[in-house]
Amino acid sequence: MGAPAKVVDVSRVDPHYFETADGRTFVPVGVNLVSGVHRGNEASLLRYEGWLEKFAANGGNWIRIWLSAGAFETMPKEAGVFDPAADEVLKRVMAKCEKLGIKVKFTLEHFRSTLADSSNARQPWANRTLYAPYSNTMHDFFTREQCMKIYLDRVNHLKELGFGDSPSMACWEPWNEINAAGWVMDYAPWSDRILAELARLFPKQMVTQNLGSYSSPAAYGHYEQMAGVNLNAYMQIHRYLDPGAQIDVCRGPLDVLAAESIREMRELRPDRPAVLAETGAVEANHAGASHLYKLDKQGTMMHDLLFAPFFAGGAGCGQLWHWDSYIDANDLWYHFARFAKAIDGLDPAAEHFRPFRTETARLRVYGLRGQKTTVIWCRDKKSTWETEVEKGVPPQTVQGERLPFANCTFSCYLPWEDKTVSVPAPALPTFTRSIVVRFPTDPAYARIIEPH
């Protein structure tokens, strides 16, 4: 008897994408809804459920939840002592996700210190006093069997609650940005062991690990190490617009930031899906949410971070952070619907999409060439977060642009106008900021570019 089919797994047709248990290609339209429910606060739970409803109504199908935050924490204060109220909150949220058709990734931990008094921690929000009696440092935590036992007791409790059998439960993640919690020689062996345990305990789900924001040259080594972990189901990257970043791409146009993220992950692990799993904009060196959010009422930044990863060869859209202070505060949920509409009817795995990139004097062009369909996202270079959001310069309409394809009809989706028009190639219709163009892949061209 073989292993049970996973709720979501790497596609057997094309390993750059995902599939559901019945073999259908699954494109995650995702967001980080990691927390926001406060212990004993029904109003906050209702607000969270409202976010889920808005998200699903706009085509969202994948969220991330931190089990170590607020009312989601089932072992809040003392090792081995579980909170029945937290169990019920998680059950209620999962039932809501099942009803709405949303897949879930659970992140088990996020702490970075284990001090007995959180006020002494460099980051009090990332301190876990529960482990203080058993570890003085994160080295202690990662190397002591008692700490491992406590961690796994919590995992087994979640299994006993039945989450491993939920049709919405898609993925388990041991830690948030584990390289921020200790040295690689400490966390890597621990992570390998936990991934193996999670895979054994939850055969219907993927397991994966993630790292901190790829914004410095040191991050490359961490991501290279993660790419070598075969139990890691897919490659995910965290990257933000960060004026304090050492890497130039993290301070430039957001479509380039996002597309380069996917390119890096596909190069590190060509046989895995790549996902921009956490993204957004921050003040310098992640000092807080970016001041740009209050200025970006139309969601220009969100649009780029959703679209660019997929059209650069990612398995889905970019998954934003700051769901409350940016997406919900500016009522930008409709952007998920625009992305879902842009890819409607596409089967990336069946197409075996091959990403390519070029540009014109006016546009950056991100393309996916498939066996039957070619689809391209064009982004106006003249409109960026810097010009439009920070400086307040309205975007200009793009007119008279052409793409180097002929003898076909372009089916064009204009996401900012939310309309579809058909035009004869090679001319594009007038649009604002970006446009998605589809047309049949020329079989003659495919023969020409085959290795020879």
PDB file of C-alpha atoms in Angstrom, residues 281-415:
ATOM      1  CA  ALA A 281       7.727  46.903   2.066  1.00  0.00           C
ATOM      2  CA  VAL A 282       9.481  47.852   5.294  1.00  0.00           C
ATOM      3  CA  GLU A 283      11.349  50.749   6.832  1.00  0.00           C
ATOM      4  CA  ALA A 284      15.139  50.439   6.716  1.00  0.00           C
ATOM      5  CA  ASN A 285      16.420  47.102   8.017  1.00  0.00           C
ATOM      6  CA  HIS A 286      12.933  45.849   8.864  1.00  0.00           C
ATOM      7  CA  ALA A 287      12.321  48.526  11.485  1.00  0.00           C
ATOM      8  CA  GLY A 288       8.570  48.285  10.798  1.00  0.00           C
ATOM      9  CA  ALA A 289       5.931  48.429   8.092  1.00  0.00           C
ATOM     10  CA  SER A 290       6.753  50.925   5.354  1.00  0.00           C
ATOM     11  CA  HIS A 291       5.340  54.435   5.463  1.00  0.00           C
ATOM     12  CA  LEU A 292       4.534  53.889   1.778  1.00  0.00           C
ATOM     13  CA  TYR A 293       1.546  51.726   2.674  1.00  0.00           C
ATOM     14  CA  LYS A 294      -0.506  54.713   3.779  1.00  0.00           C
ATOM     15  CA  LEU A 295       0.271  56.426   0.475  1.00  0.00           C
ATOM     16  CA  ASP A 296      -0.396  53.443  -1.774  1.00  0.00           C
ATOM     17  CA  LYS A 297      -4.180  53.602  -1.763  1.00  0.00           C
ATOM     18  CA  GLN A 298      -4.476  51.882  -5.157  1.00  0.00           C
ATOM     19  CA  GLY A 299      -2.151  48.989  -4.359  1.00  0.00           C
ATOM     20  CA  THR A 300       0.519  49.618  -6.978  1.00  0.00           C
ATOM     21  CA  MET A 301       3.113  47.816  -4.860  1.00  0.00           C
ATOM     22  CA  MET A 302       0.791  44.915  -4.123  1.00  0.00           C
ATOM     23  CA  HIS A 303       0.043  44.465  -7.815  1.00  0.00           C
ATOM     24  CA  ASP A 304       3.716  44.084  -8.731  1.00  0.00           C
ATOM     25  CA  LEU A 305       4.418  41.679  -5.874  1.00  0.00           C
ATOM     26  CA  LEU A 306       1.471  39.488  -6.871  1.00  0.00           C
ATOM     27  CA  PHE A 307       2.106  39.343 -10.617  1.00  0.00           C
ATOM     28  CA  ALA A 308       5.871  39.365 -11.111  1.00  0.00           C
ATOM     29  CA  PRO A 309       6.740  36.084  -9.313  1.00  0.00           C
ATOM     30  CA  PHE A 310       4.344  33.958 -11.358  1.00  0.00           C
ATOM     31  CA  PHE A 311       5.368  35.439 -14.693  1.00  0.00           C
ATOM     32  CA  ALA A 312       9.030  34.952 -13.756  1.00  0.00           C
ATOM     33  CA  GLY A 313       8.423  31.202 -13.410  1.00  0.00           C
ATOM     34  CA  GLY A 314       7.149  30.960  -9.833  1.00  0.00           C
ATOM     35  CA  ALA A 315       4.539  28.441  -8.768  1.00  0.00           C
ATOM     36  CA  GLY A 316       2.115  31.165  -7.684  1.00  0.00           C
ATOM     37  CA  CYS A 317       1.745  34.834  -6.855  1.00  0.00           C
ATOM     38  CA  GLY A 318       3.866  36.651  -4.300  1.00  0.00           C
ATOM     39  CA  GLN A 319       2.493  36.232  -0.783  1.00  0.00           C
ATOM     40  CA  LEU A 320       2.321  39.548   1.013  1.00  0.00           C
ATOM     41  CA  TRP A 321       2.842  40.356   4.674  1.00  0.00           C
ATOM     42  CA  HIS A 322       1.129  43.343   6.334  1.00  0.00           C
ATOM     43  CA  TRP A 323      -2.301  41.978   5.521  1.00  0.00           C
ATOM     44  CA  ASP A 324      -3.872  44.256   8.133  1.00  0.00           C
ATOM     45  CA  SER A 325      -1.995  47.572   7.897  1.00  0.00           C
ATOM     46  CA  TYR A 326      -1.769  47.515   4.099  1.00  0.00           C
ATOM     47  CA  ILE A 327      -4.156  45.141   2.336  1.00  0.00           C
ATOM     48  CA  ASP A 328      -7.136  45.456   4.647  1.00  0.00           C
ATOM     49  CA  ALA A 329      -6.469  49.069   5.660  1.00  0.00           C
ATOM     50  CA  ASN A 330      -6.619  50.150   2.009  1.00  0.00           C
ATOM     51  CA  ASP A 331      -9.250  47.554   0.998  1.00  0.00           C
ATOM     52  CA  LEU A 332      -6.974  46.028  -1.633  1.00  0.00           C
ATOM     53  CA  TRP A 333      -8.368  42.496  -1.582  1.00  0.00           C
ATOM     54  CA  TYR A 334      -9.597  42.912  -5.161  1.00  0.00           C
ATOM     55  CA  HIS A 335      -6.019  42.658  -6.416  1.00  0.00           C
ATOM     56  CA  PHE A 336      -6.111  38.922  -5.706  1.00  0.00           C
ATOM     57  CA  ALA A 337      -9.127  38.693  -8.013  1.00  0.00           C
ATOM     58  CA  ARG A 338      -7.237  40.567 -10.730  1.00  0.00           C
ATOM     59  CA  PHE A 339      -4.347  38.107 -10.501  1.00  0.00           C
ATOM     60  CA  ALA A 340      -6.719  35.125 -10.490  1.00  0.00           C
ATOM     61  CA  LYS A 341      -8.450  36.502 -13.584  1.00  0.00           C
ATOM     62  CA  ALA A 342      -5.102  37.061 -15.335  1.00  0.00           C
ATOM     63  CA  ILE A 343      -4.189  33.368 -15.030  1.00  0.00           C
ATOM     64  CA  ASP A 344      -7.685  31.920 -15.402  1.00  0.00           C
ATOM     65  CA  GLY A 345      -7.741  28.928 -17.715  1.00  0.00           C
ATOM     66  CA  LEU A 346      -3.984  28.398 -17.683  1.00  0.00           C
ATOM     67  CA  ASP A 347      -2.520  25.031 -16.676  1.00  0.00           C
ATOM     68  CA  PRO A 348       1.137  25.856 -15.991  1.00  0.00           C
ATOM     69  CA  ALA A 349       2.193  22.244 -15.387  1.00  0.00           C
ATOM     70  CA  ALA A 350       0.554  20.885 -18.531  1.00  0.00           C
ATOM     71  CA  GLU A 351       2.049  23.752 -20.520  1.00  0.00           C
ATOM     72  CA  HIS A 352       5.542  23.127 -19.086  1.00  0.00           C
ATOM     73  CA  PHE A 353       6.011  26.877 -19.018  1.00  0.00           C
ATOM     74  CA  ARG A 354       9.543  28.114 -19.693  1.00  0.00           C
ATOM     75  CA  PRO A 355      10.151  31.636 -18.348  1.00  0.00           C
ATOM     76  CA  PHE A 356      11.861  34.270 -20.450  1.00  0.00           C
ATOM     77  CA  ARG A 357      12.487  37.948 -19.985  1.00  0.00           C
ATOM     78  CA  THR A 358      13.167  40.800 -22.371  1.00  0.00           C
ATOM     79  CA  GLU A 359      12.255  44.472 -22.588  1.00  0.00           C
ATOM     80  CA  THR A 360      11.413  47.356 -24.848  1.00  0.00           C
ATOM     81  CA  ALA A 361      12.378  50.967 -24.339  1.00  0.00           C
ATOM     82  CA  ARG A 362       9.185  51.401 -22.291  1.00  0.00           C
ATOM     83  CA  LEU A 363       8.358  47.951 -20.902  1.00  0.00           C
ATOM     84  CA  ARG A 364       9.871  45.132 -18.889  1.00  0.00           C
ATOM     85  CA  VAL A 365       8.530  41.930 -20.421  1.00  0.00           C
ATOM     86  CA  TYR A 366       8.103  38.745 -18.368  1.00  0.00           C
ATOM     87  CA  GLY A 367       7.004  35.744 -20.422  1.00  0.00           C
ATOM     88  CA  LEU A 368       6.044  32.113 -20.008  1.00  0.00           C
ATOM     89  CA  ARG A 369       6.292  30.056 -23.182  1.00  0.00           C
ATOM     90  CA  GLY A 370       4.170  26.909 -23.008  1.00  0.00           C
ATOM     91  CA  GLN A 371       3.567  24.011 -25.337  1.00  0.00           C
ATOM     92  CA  LYS A 372       0.290  25.510 -26.517  1.00  0.00           C
ATOM     93  CA  THR A 373       0.105  28.979 -24.975  1.00  0.00           C
ATOM     94  CA  THR A 374       2.488  31.866 -24.473  1.00  0.00           C
ATOM     95  CA  VAL A 375       1.517  34.380 -21.804  1.00  0.00           C
ATOM     96  CA  ILE A 376       3.355  37.621 -21.113  1.00  0.00           C
ATOM     97  CA  TRP A 377       3.140  40.270 -18.404  1.00  0.00           C
ATOM     98  CA  CYS A 378       4.407  43.688 -19.473  1.00  0.00           C
ATOM     99  CA  ARG A 379       5.272  46.323 -16.856  1.00  0.00           C
ATOM    100  CA  ASP A 380       5.625  50.028 -17.608  1.00  0.00           C
ATOM    101  CA  LYS A 381       9.140  51.125 -16.575  1.00  0.00           C
ATOM    102  CA  LYS A 382       8.090  54.741 -16.107  1.00  0.00           C
ATOM    103  CA  SER A 383       5.723  53.944 -13.232  1.00  0.00           C
ATOM    104  CA  THR A 384       7.373  52.631 -10.049  1.00  0.00           C
ATOM    105  CA  TRP A 385       6.725  52.783  -6.323  1.00  0.00           C
ATOM    106  CA  GLU A 386       9.192  55.653  -6.189  1.00  0.00           C
ATOM    107  CA  THR A 387       7.523  57.802  -8.854  1.00  0.00           C
ATOM    108  CA  GLU A 388       3.916  56.974  -8.174  1.00  0.00           C
ATOM    109  CA  VAL A 389       3.679  56.212  -4.455  1.00  0.00           C
ATOM    110  CA  GLU A 390       6.508  58.173  -2.891  1.00  0.00           C
ATOM    111  CA  LYS A 391       6.543  61.180  -5.258  1.00  0.00           C
ATOM    112  CA  GLY A 392       2.845  61.145  -6.132  1.00  0.00           C
ATOM    113  CA  VAL A 393       3.327  61.249  -9.925  1.00  0.00           C
ATOM    114  CA  PRO A 394       0.260  59.657 -11.597  1.00  0.00           C
ATOM    115  CA  PRO A 395       1.009  56.836 -14.044  1.00  0.00           C
ATOM    116  CA  GLN A 396       0.873  57.691 -17.733  1.00  0.00           C
ATOM    117  CA  THR A 397      -1.059  55.594 -20.204  1.00  0.00           C
ATOM    118  CA  VAL A 398       1.064  53.356 -22.394  1.00  0.00           C
ATOM    119  CA  GLN A 399       0.326  53.759 -26.099  1.00  0.00           C
ATOM    120  CA  GLY A 400       1.752  52.400 -29.322  1.00  0.00           C
ATOM    121  CA  GLU A 401       3.745  49.536 -27.800  1.00  0.00           C
ATOM    122  CA  ARG A 402       4.443  46.400 -29.817  1.00  0.00           C
ATOM    123  CA  LEU A 403       5.713  42.914 -29.036  1.00  0.00           C
ATOM    124  CA  PRO A 404       7.882  40.937 -31.485  1.00  0.00           C
ATOM    125  CA  PHE A 405       5.258  38.341 -32.401  1.00  0.00           C
ATOM    126  CA  ALA A 406       3.162  38.116 -35.566  1.00  0.00           C
ATOM    127  CA  ASN A 407       0.496  36.106 -37.376  1.00  0.00           C
ATOM    128  CA  CYS A 408      -1.677  35.749 -34.273  1.00  0.00           C
ATOM    129  CA  THR A 409      -4.253  37.547 -32.174  1.00  0.00           C
ATOM    130  CA  PHE A 410      -3.325  38.891 -28.755  1.00  0.00           C
ATOM    131  CA  SER A 411      -5.886  38.275 -25.991  1.00  0.00           C
ATOM    132  CA  CYS A 412      -5.074  41.066 -23.577  1.00  0.00           C
ATOM    133  CA  TYR A 413      -6.172  41.399 -19.962  1.00  0.00           C
ATOM    134  CA  LEU A 414      -5.806  44.897 -18.529  1.00  0.00           C
ATOM    135  CA  PRO A 415      -5.705  44.337 -14.750  1.00  0.00           C
TER     136      PRO A 415
END
